[in-house]
Amino acid sequence: MKNLLVAQSGGPTAAINATLCGVIEEGIANNKIQKVYGAKHGILGILSDELIELNEQFTNLESLQLLCQTPSAALGSCRKKLENWLENEAEYDKILAVFQKYNIGCFIYIGGNDSMDTVYKLSEYCKVKNISDIQIMGAPKTIDNDLCETDHCPGFGSAAKYIATTFSEISCDCDVYAVPAVTIVEVMGRDAGWLTATSGLARINGNTAPDLIYLCEKPFSTERFLKDVKNKLKVKSAVVVAVSEGVSDENGNYIADSLQNSCEDAFGHKILAGAGGYLEEVVRQEIGCKVRSIELNLMQRCASHVASLTDINEAKLLGRATTKYAIEGGSGEMACIKRVSQNPYLTDVEFVAIDKIANKVKNVPLSWINEDGNDITKEMIEYLLPLIQGEVPGTYKEGVPLHFHFANL
Amino acid sequence: MKNLLVAQSGGPTAAINATLCGVIEEGIANNKIQKVYGAKHGILGILSDELIELNEQFTNLESLQLLCQTPSAALGSCRKKLENWLENEAEYDKILAVFQKYNIGCFIYIGGNDSMDTVYKLSEYCKVKNISDIQIMGAPKTIDNDLCETDHCPGFGSAAKYIATTFSEISCDCDVYAVPAVTIVEVMGRDAGWLTATSGLARINGNTAPDLIYLCEKPFSTERFLKDVKNKLKVKSAVVVAVSEGVSDENGNYIADSLQNSCEDAFGHKILAGAGGYLEEVVRQEIGCKVRSIELNLMQRCASHVASLTDINEAKLLGRATTKYAIEGGSGEMACIKRVSQNPYLTDVEFVAIDKIANKVKNVPLSWINEDGNDITKEMIEYLLPLIQGEVPGTYKEGVPLHFHFANL
């Protein structure tokens, strides 16, 4: 009987541990698997032979439940990308030796774009070398929602719920004074604007913010931005703007670079201002009203206390389905979510060859951005809305969320 | 029969609407009051005669419940401070004329330090002019927790719960990689370090962050900070620092100023970096490891979705008690919370003369900061812990929190 190995990779999300939970559950429940191992810090932990046994840590349901509510990657993560095997075959041999040492029959790698590249390279290597007793599968996670072939990515819905909730509260906060003021909120996403788009969900219950939404899929014009803000200030005093960190001008240069390039700090360093900080300065100079910028920063990817129940459930289901599929012989593929029906919202899991996904980016369709390039369309709202439904009843102890930590990590 | 007037002032919190809710409930329930009015944008709305009738907007309990869960000030707010009456008696006359026009017998002003100055000046003016048919009372709110005479301030507990929750999640997020990294989180508070201290609550369930806590009550030394960070990096890879926005050197200069004064942006403006941004640059230059800074920004004062039930209940209770006291003839005082017992946590409401509170600041006692000046003591944790207990069962609609908005504001 073979063992199962799971690892987590890339940037943390509020749902990657729910996928881990699904993998562990299936590994424990499936009678074709003896032991479930986890690698510390993704592929790095395999290379350094740092595997821990997981079965004994989940002898009760409470631990699994707690794991599902814990943000970030409980096994640790990494940003490691494998070289091509022709350039560094020793690394591939090292990985396969560890698989052999622990009698691993299935390896599940939970991650985003870069992690799917690892799944692709490892499964290709096994094919080339005619190694057929190890199944390698990818399970998606990324708050960026930019993986191809899947309707959406686990982790995105929870980040979206945090962003929608936060914008709805910022809306209340900014509406409070009678003086003109501009608040610019920078949302994660250098290459895809999905997360920034979710700010629009804050308006569905009657809050007014955000007033303007700029995604990185359309070239950004500072001139048009100023015109948009001035127009909004004519009809209301508090203007709230959502902007992707990756907005760029028509030549593809990040708008924040123009500020950074012209400003050095006390040490002679370039100041690392973001898009929000840049636009704050632009409004201060060109409009002159009260202005502030806000970065949602790490909180948008780790705010488990306001996770989407739909997201957490899907993430767990995907972990379980991926593991079952690998045990039954699937390899070199990633589990994808297929939206079967919009109303009622129904999904299915399907498996897609990893070369269709690795190193590719799914952008927001331009038709889901309005013509003026400063808002999203109704189609985008319809796509997003099901993903943030439901709240996770969090476990608090002494007034603070309780999180799961591996004993021997 | 007289009418009641209520207004909100100063910076928004997650609990100021709960106090408003208590005032409205008592106003509606008390048979000595006919109508409840609210002024738009605090004292400004009285000066501009913009009062709205509130009774008819609260004919069902759902609206009051929703108001309690709504962040910021539903009536709007202002930063207006009255001049001394000898210098601008016309303004006082205008206010009293509006009181008379609407037959106001009690005026409840919910706010912080500056708002209590308004309560003080108005009630003193009435005394001097022998006006005895108008009772003027203050109800406290401030996330800064820096009002004197009260054990703590409504709004603080909810901000504390947000900060503790967020640090516990940031702790999980930062622990994920094996590479050395420093994360500096800047918390609101220019003059008092109470809010920054609440970051320490994130550790009570086993999370490790924050590793270092710097309050503005002790002079900040950049040299000692670097030594502290280097020491922590020797024992763990992810170091998380909490720092008050108002930390200053031993000469009382904000540490952020040293960066701002030496850096101009493209427009020739000073860059408005905060304490976190400054320390991020210092770590980048002097230690050279991965470093980021995070500002909790507006979210720490408006995150109603993670409000403290204890705080919301106390805020509402104080609003109700203040109103009852005013109706019974109390004036020129503020409602204070007295901690009667620590275990079990029990409180009482008492009323204190407003001149003991207006324009004064309550700082963190130095004995609640550790000797090295980089953490808080056990006494501080004991003081803080009861204030964040309990979660408010929020009302979500389509996955986003539902907020209360006045119909005719």
Coordinates of N, CA, C and O in Angstrom, one line a residue, chain A residues 157-256:
Chain A
G157 N -12.5 33.7 -3.6 CA -13.8 34.1 -3.0 C -13.7 34.7 -1.7 O -14.4 35.6 -1.3
S158 N -12.8 34.2 -0.9 CA -12.6 34.7 0.5 C -11.9 36.1 0.4 O -12.3 37.0 1.2
A159 N -11.0 36.2 -0.4 CA -10.3 37.5 -0.6 C -11.4 38.5 -1.1 O -11.4 39.7 -0.6
A160 N -12.2 38.1 -2.0 CA -13.3 38.9 -2.6 C -14.3 39.4 -1.5 O -14.7 40.5 -1.4
K161 N -14.6 38.4 -0.6 CA -15.5 38.8 0.5 C -14.9 39.8 1.5 O -15.6 40.7 1.9
Y162 N -13.6 39.6 1.7 CA -12.9 40.6 2.6 C -12.9 42.0 1.9 O -13.2 43.0 2.6
I163 N -12.6 42.0 0.6 CA -12.5 43.3 -0.1 C -13.9 43.9 -0.2 O -14.0 45.1 0.1
A164 N -14.9 43.2 -0.5 CA -16.3 43.7 -0.6 C -16.7 44.3 0.8 O -17.3 45.4 0.9
T165 N -16.5 43.5 1.9 CA -16.8 43.9 3.2 C -16.1 45.2 3.6 O -16.7 46.1 4.1
T166 N -14.8 45.2 3.3 CA -13.9 46.3 3.7 C -14.3 47.6 3.0 O -14.4 48.7 3.5
F167 N -14.6 47.5 1.7 CA -15.1 48.6 0.9 C -16.4 49.1 1.4 O -16.7 50.3 1.5
S168 N -17.3 48.2 1.8 CA -18.6 48.6 2.4 C -18.4 49.4 3.7 O -19.1 50.4 3.9
E169 N -17.4 49.0 4.5 CA -17.2 49.7 5.7 C -16.4 51.0 5.5 O -16.7 52.1 6.1
I170 N -15.5 51.0 4.5 CA -14.8 52.3 4.2 C -15.7 53.3 3.6 O -15.6 54.5 3.8
S171 N -16.7 52.8 2.9 CA -17.8 53.6 2.3 C -18.5 54.4 3.4 O -18.7 55.6 3.4
C172 N -18.9 53.7 4.5 CA -19.6 54.3 5.6 C -18.6 55.3 6.3 O -19.0 56.4 6.7
D173 N -17.4 54.9 6.4 CA -16.4 55.8 7.1 C -16.2 57.1 6.4 O -16.1 58.2 6.9
C174 N -16.0 57.0 5.0 CA -15.7 58.2 4.2 C -16.9 59.1 4.1 O -16.7 60.3 3.8
D175 N -18.1 58.6 4.2 CA -19.3 59.4 4.0 C -19.6 60.3 5.1 O -20.5 61.1 5.1
V176 N -18.7 60.3 6.2 CA -19.1 60.9 7.4 C -19.0 62.4 7.5 O -19.7 63.1 8.2
Y177 N -18.0 62.9 6.7 CA -17.7 64.4 6.8 C -18.3 65.1 5.6 O -18.6 64.5 4.5
A178 N -18.6 66.4 5.8 CA -19.2 67.2 4.7 C -18.1 67.8 3.8 O -18.5 68.4 2.7
V179 N -16.8 67.6 4.1 CA -15.8 68.2 3.2 C -15.4 67.3 2.1 O -15.4 66.1 2.3
P180 N -15.0 67.8 0.9 CA -14.6 67.0 -0.2 C -13.3 66.2 0.2 O -12.4 66.8 0.7
A181 N -13.3 64.9 -0.1 CA -12.2 64.1 0.2 C -12.1 62.9 -0.8 O -13.2 62.4 -1.2
V182 N -10.9 62.5 -1.1 CA -10.7 61.4 -2.1 C -10.0 60.3 -1.3 O -9.0 60.6 -0.7
T183 N -10.5 59.1 -1.4 CA -9.8 57.9 -0.7 C -9.5 56.9 -1.8 O -10.4 56.5 -2.6
I184 N -8.2 56.6 -2.0 CA -7.8 55.7 -3.0 C -7.3 54.4 -2.4 O -6.4 54.4 -1.5
V185 N -8.0 53.3 -2.7 CA -7.7 52.0 -2.1 C -7.0 51.1 -3.2 O -7.6 50.8 -4.2
E186 N -5.8 50.7 -2.9 CA -5.0 49.9 -3.8 C -5.2 48.4 -3.4 O -5.1 48.0 -2.3
V187 N -5.6 47.6 -4.5 CA -5.9 46.2 -4.3 C -4.9 45.4 -5.0 O -4.3 45.7 -6.0
M188 N -4.5 44.2 -4.4 CA -3.5 43.3 -5.0 C -3.9 42.9 -6.5 O -5.1 42.8 -6.8
G189 N -2.9 42.6 -7.2 CA -3.1 42.2 -8.6 C -2.2 43.0 -9.6 O -2.5 44.1 -9.9
R190 N -1.0 42.4 -9.9 CA -0.1 43.1 -10.8 C -0.5 42.8 -12.3 O -0.3 43.6 -13.1
D191 N -1.0 41.6 -12.5 CA -1.3 41.2 -13.9 C -2.7 41.0 -14.2 O -3.1 41.0 -15.4
A192 N -3.6 40.8 -13.2 CA -5.0 40.6 -13.4 C -5.8 41.4 -12.4 O -5.4 41.5 -11.3
G193 N -6.9 41.9 -12.9 CA -7.7 42.9 -12.1 C -8.9 42.2 -11.4 O -9.7 42.9 -10.8
W194 N -8.9 40.9 -11.3 CA -10.1 40.2 -10.7 C -10.3 40.7 -9.3 O -11.5 41.0 -8.9
L195 N -9.3 40.8 -8.4 CA -9.5 41.2 -7.0 C -10.0 42.6 -6.9 O -10.9 42.9 -6.1
T196 N -9.5 43.5 -7.8 CA -9.9 44.9 -7.7 C -11.4 45.0 -8.1 O -12.2 45.8 -7.6
A197 N -11.8 44.2 -9.1 CA -13.2 44.1 -9.5 C -14.2 43.8 -8.4 O -15.3 44.3 -8.3
T198 N -13.7 43.0 -7.4 CA -14.6 42.6 -6.3 C -15.0 43.7 -5.4 O -16.0 43.6 -4.7
S199 N -14.3 44.8 -5.5 CA -14.7 46.0 -4.7 C -16.1 46.5 -5.1 O -16.8 47.0 -4.2
G200 N -16.5 46.2 -6.3 CA -17.8 46.6 -6.8 C -18.9 46.0 -6.1 O -20.0 46.5 -6.0
L201 N -18.6 44.8 -5.5 CA -19.7 44.1 -4.7 C -20.1 44.9 -3.4 O -21.2 44.6 -2.9
A202 N -19.2 45.8 -3.0 CA -19.6 46.6 -1.8 C -20.8 47.4 -2.0 O -21.4 47.9 -1.0
R203 N -21.2 47.6 -3.3 CA -22.3 48.5 -3.5 C -23.7 47.8 -3.5 O -24.7 48.5 -3.6
I204 N -23.7 46.5 -3.5 CA -25.0 45.8 -3.7 C -26.0 46.1 -2.6 O -27.2 45.9 -2.8
N205 N -25.6 46.5 -1.4 CA -26.5 46.7 -0.3 C -26.7 48.2 -0.1 O -27.2 48.6 1.0
G206 N -26.4 49.1 -1.0 CA -26.8 50.5 -0.9 C -25.6 51.4 -0.5 O -25.8 52.6 -0.4
N207 N -24.4 50.8 -0.2 CA -23.3 51.7 0.0 C -22.9 52.3 -1.3 O -23.1 51.7 -2.4
T208 N -22.3 53.5 -1.3 CA -22.0 54.1 -2.6 C -20.6 53.8 -3.1 O -20.3 53.9 -4.3
A209 N -19.6 53.5 -2.2 CA -18.3 53.2 -2.6 C -18.1 51.8 -3.2 O -18.8 50.9 -2.7
P210 N -17.2 51.5 -4.1 CA -16.3 52.5 -4.7 C -17.0 53.3 -5.8 O -17.8 52.8 -6.5
D211 N -16.6 54.6 -6.0 CA -17.1 55.4 -7.1 C -16.5 55.1 -8.4 O -17.1 55.3 -9.5
L212 N -15.2 54.7 -8.3 CA -14.4 54.5 -9.6 C -13.6 53.2 -9.4 O -13.1 53.0 -8.3
I213 N -13.5 52.4 -10.4 CA -12.8 51.1 -10.3 C -11.8 51.0 -11.5 O -12.3 51.0 -12.7
Y214 N -10.5 50.9 -11.3 CA -9.6 50.8 -12.4 C -8.8 49.5 -12.3 O -8.1 49.2 -11.4
L215 N -9.0 48.6 -13.3 CA -8.4 47.3 -13.4 C -7.1 47.5 -14.3 O -7.0 48.3 -15.2
C216 N -6.2 46.6 -14.1 CA -4.9 46.7 -14.8 C -5.0 46.2 -16.2 O -4.1 46.3 -17.0
E217 N -6.2 45.6 -16.6 CA -6.4 45.1 -18.0 C -6.5 46.3 -19.0 O -6.2 46.0 -20.2
K218 N -6.9 47.4 -18.6 CA -7.0 48.6 -19.5 C -5.9 49.6 -19.2 O -5.6 49.9 -18.1
P219 N -5.2 50.2 -20.3 CA -4.2 51.2 -20.0 C -4.7 52.3 -19.2 O -5.9 52.7 -19.4
F220 N -3.9 52.8 -18.2 CA -4.4 53.8 -17.3 C -3.9 55.1 -17.7 O -2.7 55.3 -18.0
S221 N -4.8 56.1 -17.8 CA -4.4 57.5 -18.1 C -4.6 58.4 -16.8 O -5.8 58.5 -16.4
T222 N -3.6 59.0 -16.3 CA -3.7 59.8 -15.1 C -4.6 61.0 -15.4 O -5.3 61.4 -14.6
E223 N -4.5 61.5 -16.6 CA -5.4 62.6 -17.0 C -6.8 62.3 -17.0 O -7.7 63.0 -16.4
R224 N -7.2 61.1 -17.5 CA -8.6 60.7 -17.5 C -9.0 60.4 -16.0 O -10.1 60.7 -15.6
F225 N -8.1 59.8 -15.2 CA -8.4 59.6 -13.8 C -8.8 60.9 -13.1 O -9.8 61.0 -12.4
L226 N -8.0 61.9 -13.3 CA -8.3 63.2 -12.7 C -9.6 63.8 -13.1 O -10.3 64.3 -12.3
K227 N -9.9 63.6 -14.4 CA -11.2 64.1 -14.9 C -12.3 63.3 -14.2 O -13.3 63.9 -13.8
D228 N -12.2 62.0 -14.1 CA -13.2 61.1 -13.5 C -13.4 61.6 -12.0 O -14.6 61.7 -11.6
V229 N -12.3 61.8 -11.3 CA -12.4 62.2 -9.9 C -13.1 63.5 -9.7 O -14.0 63.7 -8.9
K230 N -12.7 64.5 -10.6 CA -13.3 65.8 -10.5 C -14.8 65.7 -10.8 O -15.6 66.4 -10.2
N231 N -15.2 64.9 -11.8 CA -16.6 64.8 -12.1 C -17.4 64.2 -10.9 O -18.5 64.6 -10.6
K232 N -16.8 63.2 -10.2 CA -17.5 62.6 -9.1 C -17.6 63.6 -7.9 O -18.6 63.7 -7.2
L233 N -16.6 64.4 -7.7 CA -16.6 65.4 -6.7 C -17.6 66.5 -6.9 O -18.1 67.2 -5.9
K234 N -18.1 66.6 -8.1 CA -19.2 67.6 -8.4 C -20.5 67.1 -7.8 O -21.4 67.9 -7.5
V235 N -20.7 65.8 -7.6 CA -22.0 65.3 -7.2 C -22.0 64.7 -5.8 O -23.0 64.5 -5.1
K236 N -20.8 64.4 -5.2 CA -20.7 63.9 -3.8 C -19.4 64.3 -3.2 O -18.4 64.6 -3.9
S237 N -19.3 64.4 -1.8 CA -18.1 65.0 -1.2 C -17.1 63.9 -1.0 O -15.9 64.2 -1.1
A238 N -17.5 62.6 -0.7 CA -16.5 61.6 -0.5 C -16.4 60.7 -1.7 O -17.3 59.9 -2.0
V239 N -15.3 60.7 -2.4 CA -15.0 59.9 -3.5 C -14.1 58.8 -3.2 O -13.0 59.0 -2.6
V240 N -14.5 57.5 -3.4 CA -13.6 56.4 -3.1 C -13.2 55.7 -4.4 O -14.1 55.4 -5.2
V241 N -12.0 55.4 -4.6 CA -11.4 54.8 -5.8 C -10.8 53.5 -5.5 O -10.0 53.4 -4.5
A242 N -11.1 52.5 -6.3 CA -10.4 51.2 -6.2 C -9.4 51.1 -7.4 O -9.8 51.3 -8.5
V243 N -8.2 50.7 -7.1 CA -7.2 50.6 -8.2 C -6.3 49.4 -8.0 O -5.9 49.1 -6.9
S244 N -6.1 48.7 -9.1 CA -5.2 47.5 -9.1 C -3.8 48.0 -8.9 O -3.4 49.0 -9.5
E245 N -3.0 47.3 -8.1 CA -1.6 47.6 -7.9 C -0.8 47.7 -9.2 O 0.1 48.4 -9.4
G246 N -1.3 46.9 -10.2 CA -0.6 46.8 -11.5 C -1.0 47.7 -12.6 O -0.7 47.4 -13.8
V247 N -1.8 48.7 -12.3 CA -2.3 49.6 -13.4 C -1.0 50.2 -14.1 O -0.1 50.7 -13.4
S248 N -1.1 50.3 -15.4 CA 0.1 50.7 -16.2 C -0.4 51.7 -17.3 O -1.6 51.6 -17.7
D249 N 0.5 52.5 -17.8 CA 0.2 53.4 -18.8 C 0.1 52.7 -20.2 O 0.4 51.5 -20.2
E250 N -0.1 53.4 -21.3 CA -0.3 52.7 -22.5 C 0.9 52.1 -23.1 O 0.9 51.3 -24.0
N251 N 2.1 52.5 -22.5 CA 3.3 51.8 -22.9 C 3.7 50.6 -22.0 O 4.8 50.0 -22.1
G252 N 2.8 50.3 -21.1 CA 3.0 49.1 -20.2 C 3.8 49.4 -19.0 O 4.2 48.5 -18.3
N253 N 4.1 50.7 -18.7 CA 4.9 51.0 -17.5 C 4.0 51.2 -16.3 O 3.0 51.9 -16.4
Y254 N 4.3 50.5 -15.2 CA 3.5 50.7 -14.0 C 3.5 52.2 -13.6 O 4.5 52.9 -13.6
I255 N 2.3 52.7 -13.3 CA 2.2 54.2 -13.1 C 3.0 54.6 -11.8 O 3.5 55.7 -11.7
A256 N 3.1 53.6 -10.9 CA 3.8 54.0 -9.7 C 5.3 54.3 -9.9 O 5.9 55.0 -9.2

